[in-house]
PDB file of C-alpha atoms in Angstrom:
ATOM      1  CA  UNK W  16     -62.997  46.031 -23.427  1.00  0.00           C
ATOM      2  CA  UNK W  17     -63.675  46.392 -27.144  1.00  0.00           C
ATOM      3  CA  UNK W  18     -61.419  48.273 -29.586  1.00  0.00           C
ATOM      4  CA  UNK W  19     -63.369  51.542 -29.316  1.00  0.00           C
ATOM      5  CA  UNK W  20     -63.300  51.542 -25.516  1.00  0.00           C
ATOM      6  CA  UNK W  21     -59.601  50.706 -25.388  1.00  0.00           C
ATOM      7  CA  UNK W  22     -58.742  53.369 -27.983  1.00  0.00           C
ATOM      8  CA  UNK W  23     -60.723  56.034 -26.121  1.00  0.00           C
ATOM      9  CA  UNK W  24     -59.141  54.939 -22.824  1.00  0.00           C
ATOM     10  CA  UNK W  25     -55.681  55.342 -24.337  1.00  0.00           C
ATOM     11  CA  UNK W  26     -56.555  58.819 -25.663  1.00  0.00           C
ATOM     12  CA  UNK W  27     -57.889  59.753 -22.198  1.00  0.00           C
ATOM     13  CA  UNK W  28     -54.689  58.424 -20.619  1.00  0.00           C
ATOM     14  CA  UNK W  29     -52.595  60.595 -22.964  1.00  0.00           C
ATOM     15  CA  UNK W  30     -54.708  63.673 -22.200  1.00  0.00           C
ATOM     16  CA  UNK W  31     -54.506  63.039 -18.438  1.00  0.00           C
ATOM     17  CA  UNK W  32     -50.725  62.611 -18.550  1.00  0.00           C
ATOM     18  CA  UNK W  33     -50.328  65.880 -20.479  1.00  0.00           C
ATOM     19  CA  UNK W  34     -52.722  67.720 -18.131  1.00  0.00           C
ATOM     20  CA  UNK W  35     -50.500  66.878 -15.150  1.00  0.00           C
ATOM     21  CA  UNK W  36     -47.968  69.422 -16.422  1.00  0.00           C
ATOM     22  CA  UNK W  37     -44.993  67.333 -15.347  1.00  0.00           C
ATOM     23  CA  UNK W  38     -42.987  67.938 -18.542  1.00  0.00           C
ATOM     24  CA  UNK W  39     -43.466  64.286 -19.472  1.00  0.00           C
ATOM     25  CA  UNK W  40     -41.661  63.040 -22.569  1.00  0.00           C
ATOM     26  CA  UNK W  41     -43.717  61.258 -25.253  1.00  0.00           C
ATOM     27  CA  UNK W  42     -41.683  58.073 -24.699  1.00  0.00           C
ATOM     28  CA  UNK W  43     -42.643  58.091 -20.988  1.00  0.00           C
ATOM     29  CA  UNK W  44     -46.322  58.392 -21.905  1.00  0.00           C
ATOM     30  CA  UNK W  45     -45.871  55.453 -24.300  1.00  0.00           C
ATOM     31  CA  UNK W  46     -44.298  53.410 -21.509  1.00  0.00           C
ATOM     32  CA  UNK W  47     -47.279  54.295 -19.313  1.00  0.00           C
ATOM     33  CA  UNK W  48     -49.620  53.066 -22.041  1.00  0.00           C
ATOM     34  CA  UNK W  49     -47.623  49.840 -22.251  1.00  0.00           C
ATOM     35  CA  UNK W  50     -47.867  49.188 -18.518  1.00  0.00           C
ATOM     36  CA  UNK W  51     -51.504  50.274 -18.126  1.00  0.00           C
ATOM     37  CA  UNK W  52     -52.995  48.803 -21.298  1.00  0.00           C
ATOM     38  CA  UNK W  53     -50.628  45.897 -21.970  1.00  0.00           C
ATOM     39  CA  UNK W  54     -49.939  46.891 -25.553  1.00  0.00           C
ATOM     40  CA  UNK W  55     -46.543  47.261 -27.137  1.00  0.00           C
ATOM     41  CA  UNK W  56     -45.855  50.923 -28.065  1.00  0.00           C
ATOM     42  CA  UNK W  57     -44.571  49.894 -31.515  1.00  0.00           C
ATOM     43  CA  UNK W  58     -47.754  47.922 -32.266  1.00  0.00           C
ATOM     44  CA  UNK W  59     -49.886  50.766 -30.939  1.00  0.00           C
ATOM     45  CA  UNK W  60     -48.005  53.254 -33.085  1.00  0.00           C
ATOM     46  CA  UNK W  61     -48.519  51.121 -36.198  1.00  0.00           C
ATOM     47  CA  UNK W  62     -52.257  50.785 -35.518  1.00  0.00           C
ATOM     48  CA  UNK W  63     -52.586  54.475 -34.650  1.00  0.00           C
ATOM     49  CA  UNK W  64     -50.656  55.476 -37.781  1.00  0.00           C
ATOM     50  CA  UNK W  65     -52.865  53.213 -39.877  1.00  0.00           C
ATOM     51  CA  UNK W  66     -56.044  54.751 -38.453  1.00  0.00           C
ATOM     52  CA  UNK W  67     -55.026  58.408 -38.308  1.00  0.00           C
ATOM     53  CA  UNK W  68     -52.081  58.758 -40.678  1.00  0.00           C
ATOM     54  CA  UNK W  69     -49.936  59.905 -37.769  1.00  0.00           C
ATOM     55  CA  UNK W  70     -47.612  57.914 -35.490  1.00  0.00           C
ATOM     56  CA  UNK W  71     -48.722  58.010 -31.861  1.00  0.00           C
ATOM     57  CA  UNK W  72     -45.502  59.736 -30.766  1.00  0.00           C
ATOM     58  CA  UNK W  73     -46.261  62.560 -33.203  1.00  0.00           C
ATOM     59  CA  UNK W  74     -49.831  62.691 -31.904  1.00  0.00           C
ATOM     60  CA  UNK W  75     -48.624  62.968 -28.301  1.00  0.00           C
ATOM     61  CA  UNK W  76     -46.235  65.783 -29.217  1.00  0.00           C
ATOM     62  CA  UNK W  77     -49.039  67.559 -31.134  1.00  0.00           C
ATOM     63  CA  UNK W  78     -51.379  67.290 -28.126  1.00  0.00           C
ATOM     64  CA  UNK W  79     -48.637  68.604 -25.823  1.00  0.00           C
ATOM     65  CA  UNK W  80     -48.182  71.589 -28.105  1.00  0.00           C
ATOM     66  CA  UNK W  81     -51.967  72.132 -28.209  1.00  0.00           C
ATOM     67  CA  UNK W  82     -51.997  72.256 -24.395  1.00  0.00           C
ATOM     68  CA  UNK W  83     -49.116  74.738 -24.496  1.00  0.00           C
ATOM     69  CA  UNK W  84     -51.055  76.832 -27.013  1.00  0.00           C
ATOM     70  CA  UNK W  85     -54.088  76.911 -24.719  1.00  0.00           C
ATOM     71  CA  UNK W  86     -51.880  78.168 -21.895  1.00  0.00           C
ATOM     72  CA  UNK W  87     -50.310  80.840 -24.094  1.00  0.00           C
ATOM     73  CA  UNK W  88     -53.749  81.976 -25.301  1.00  0.00           C
ATOM     74  CA  UNK W  89     -54.881  82.314 -21.698  1.00  0.00           C
ATOM     75  CA  UNK W  90     -51.939  84.640 -20.986  1.00  0.00           C
ATOM     76  CA  UNK W  91     -49.437  82.093 -19.684  1.00  0.00           C
ATOM     77  CA  UNK W  92     -45.711  82.383 -20.281  1.00  0.00           C
ATOM     78  CA  UNK W  93     -43.509  80.184 -22.453  1.00  0.00           C
ATOM     79  CA  UNK W  94     -41.996  78.704 -19.287  1.00  0.00           C
ATOM     80  CA  UNK W  95     -45.428  77.750 -17.998  1.00  0.00           C
ATOM     81  CA  UNK W  96     -46.377  76.249 -21.368  1.00  0.00           C
ATOM     82  CA  UNK W  97     -43.137  74.254 -21.576  1.00  0.00           C
ATOM     83  CA  UNK W  98     -44.210  72.257 -18.499  1.00  0.00           C
ATOM     84  CA  UNK W  99     -46.767  70.489 -20.715  1.00  0.00           C
ATOM     85  CA  UNK W 100     -44.559  69.721 -23.711  1.00  0.00           C
ATOM     86  CA  UNK W 101     -41.678  67.536 -22.620  1.00  0.00           C
ATOM     87  CA  UNK W 102     -39.097  70.008 -23.939  1.00  0.00           C
ATOM     88  CA  UNK W 103     -36.074  70.699 -21.782  1.00  0.00           C
ATOM     89  CA  UNK W 104     -35.355  74.191 -23.085  1.00  0.00           C
ATOM     90  CA  UNK W 105     -37.213  77.179 -24.438  1.00  0.00           C
ATOM     91  CA  UNK W 106     -35.483  77.315 -27.827  1.00  0.00           C
ATOM     92  CA  UNK W 107     -36.521  73.729 -28.684  1.00  0.00           C
ATOM     93  CA  UNK W 108     -40.064  74.491 -27.540  1.00  0.00           C
ATOM     94  CA  UNK W 109     -40.285  77.649 -29.660  1.00  0.00           C
ATOM     95  CA  UNK W 110     -38.931  75.810 -32.716  1.00  0.00           C
ATOM     96  CA  UNK W 111     -41.498  72.976 -32.349  1.00  0.00           C
ATOM     97  CA  UNK W 112     -44.305  75.435 -31.584  1.00  0.00           C
ATOM     98  CA  UNK W 113     -43.451  77.461 -34.673  1.00  0.00           C
ATOM     99  CA  UNK W 114     -43.383  74.294 -36.793  1.00  0.00           C
ATOM    100  CA  UNK W 115     -46.821  73.193 -35.520  1.00  0.00           C
ATOM    101  CA  UNK W 116     -48.583  76.581 -35.701  1.00  0.00           C
ATOM    102  CA  UNK W 117     -46.474  78.615 -38.173  1.00  0.00           C
ATOM    103  CA  UNK W 118     -46.242  81.259 -35.452  1.00  0.00           C
ATOM    104  CA  UNK W 119     -43.937  81.893 -32.544  1.00  0.00           C
ATOM    105  CA  UNK W 120     -45.748  81.561 -29.191  1.00  0.00           C
ATOM    106  CA  UNK W 121     -45.855  85.367 -28.839  1.00  0.00           C
ATOM    107  CA  UNK W 122     -47.319  85.908 -32.310  1.00  0.00           C
ATOM    108  CA  UNK W 123     -49.714  83.003 -31.837  1.00  0.00           C
ATOM    109  CA  UNK W 124     -51.190  84.728 -28.778  1.00  0.00           C
ATOM    110  CA  UNK W 125     -51.745  87.855 -30.889  1.00  0.00           C
ATOM    111  CA  UNK W 126     -53.247  86.025 -33.899  1.00  0.00           C
ATOM    112  CA  UNK W 127     -56.931  86.547 -34.649  1.00  0.00           C
ATOM    113  CA  UNK W 128     -58.029  82.948 -35.284  1.00  0.00           C
ATOM    114  CA  UNK W 129     -55.635  80.529 -33.608  1.00  0.00           C
ATOM    115  CA  UNK W 130     -56.327  76.893 -34.496  1.00  0.00           C
ATOM    116  CA  UNK W 131     -56.118  74.300 -31.730  1.00  0.00           C
ATOM    117  CA  UNK W 132     -56.702  70.697 -32.762  1.00  0.00           C
ATOM    118  CA  UNK W 133     -58.859  68.494 -30.579  1.00  0.00           C
ATOM    119  CA  UNK W 134     -58.010  64.911 -29.569  1.00  0.00           C
ATOM    120  CA  UNK W 135     -58.591  62.262 -32.239  1.00  0.00           C
ATOM    121  CA  UNK W 136     -61.551  60.297 -30.914  1.00  0.00           C
ATOM    122  CA  UNK W 137     -62.832  56.976 -32.177  1.00  0.00           C
ATOM    123  CA  UNK W 138     -65.830  58.740 -33.756  1.00  0.00           C
ATOM    124  CA  UNK W 139     -63.548  61.012 -35.814  1.00  0.00           C
ATOM    125  CA  UNK W 140     -61.841  57.896 -37.135  1.00  0.00           C
ATOM    126  CA  UNK W 141     -65.122  56.164 -37.945  1.00  0.00           C
ATOM    127  CA  UNK W 142     -66.669  59.239 -39.575  1.00  0.00           C
ATOM    128  CA  UNK W 143     -63.581  59.675 -41.751  1.00  0.00           C
ATOM    129  CA  UNK W 144     -62.277  62.915 -40.257  1.00  0.00           C
ATOM    130  CA  UNK W 145     -58.823  61.412 -39.665  1.00  0.00           C
ATOM    131  CA  UNK W 146     -58.998  58.195 -41.673  1.00  0.00           C
ATOM    132  CA  UNK W 147     -61.262  56.383 -44.064  1.00  0.00           C
ATOM    133  CA  UNK W 148     -64.034  54.056 -43.029  1.00  0.00           C
ATOM    134  CA  UNK W 149     -62.239  51.402 -45.084  1.00  0.00           C
ATOM    135  CA  UNK W 150     -59.220  51.713 -42.764  1.00  0.00           C
ATOM    136  CA  UNK W 151     -61.458  51.328 -39.728  1.00  0.00           C
ATOM    137  CA  UNK W 152     -63.082  48.197 -41.198  1.00  0.00           C
ATOM    138  CA  UNK W 153     -59.651  46.726 -41.995  1.00  0.00           C
ATOM    139  CA  UNK W 154     -58.489  47.655 -38.478  1.00  0.00           C
ATOM    140  CA  UNK W 155     -61.426  45.791 -36.893  1.00  0.00           C
ATOM    141  CA  UNK W 156     -60.716  42.777 -39.116  1.00  0.00           C
ATOM    142  CA  UNK W 157     -57.063  42.783 -38.027  1.00  0.00           C
ATOM    143  CA  UNK W 158     -58.069  43.066 -34.359  1.00  0.00           C
ATOM    144  CA  UNK W 159     -60.620  40.298 -34.656  1.00  0.00           C
ATOM    145  CA  UNK W 160     -58.126  37.970 -36.329  1.00  0.00           C
ATOM    146  CA  UNK W 161     -55.356  38.781 -33.878  1.00  0.00           C
ATOM    147  CA  UNK W 162     -57.569  38.305 -30.815  1.00  0.00           C
ATOM    148  CA  UNK W 163     -59.597  35.212 -31.750  1.00  0.00           C
ATOM    149  CA  UNK W 164     -62.729  37.205 -32.512  1.00  0.00           C
ATOM    150  CA  UNK W 165     -62.697  39.340 -29.347  1.00  0.00           C
ATOM    151  CA  UNK W 166     -62.316  42.660 -31.268  1.00  0.00           C
ATOM    152  CA  UNK W 167     -59.838  43.989 -28.732  1.00  0.00           C
ATOM    153  CA  UNK W 168     -56.539  45.800 -29.066  1.00  0.00           C
TER     154      UNK W 168
END
């Protein structure tokens, strides 16, 4: 599996874990990545941060909040949305939601143009949407060196 395939598989794993709606904590998703992809969460976070400018734990939390936003926009309640975020109580959820969207969940549902970010795919990294092409080239060089030319994570 090359770097692009592994990266996209990890993003799909994150999305699938969030979609289950089991109120999974970001650290539990990271442990799942470790056991399924045999990569240390700290190393993955450093690589992810290098490529996207965002630690993977922050990315997971952002994606959980995006899923919650989709539920709220479709008429779901805060309690239903919380199932996808890993928060244990409504006040923490509302605080994080407000920080991410600059709206409370109720006001977000009423807003005219709510913004929901999509997953960061390999192509958005390569095309410079989330990081520079230079970072991606450096990343491939690091992977190649670390894996004896196999270009794998």
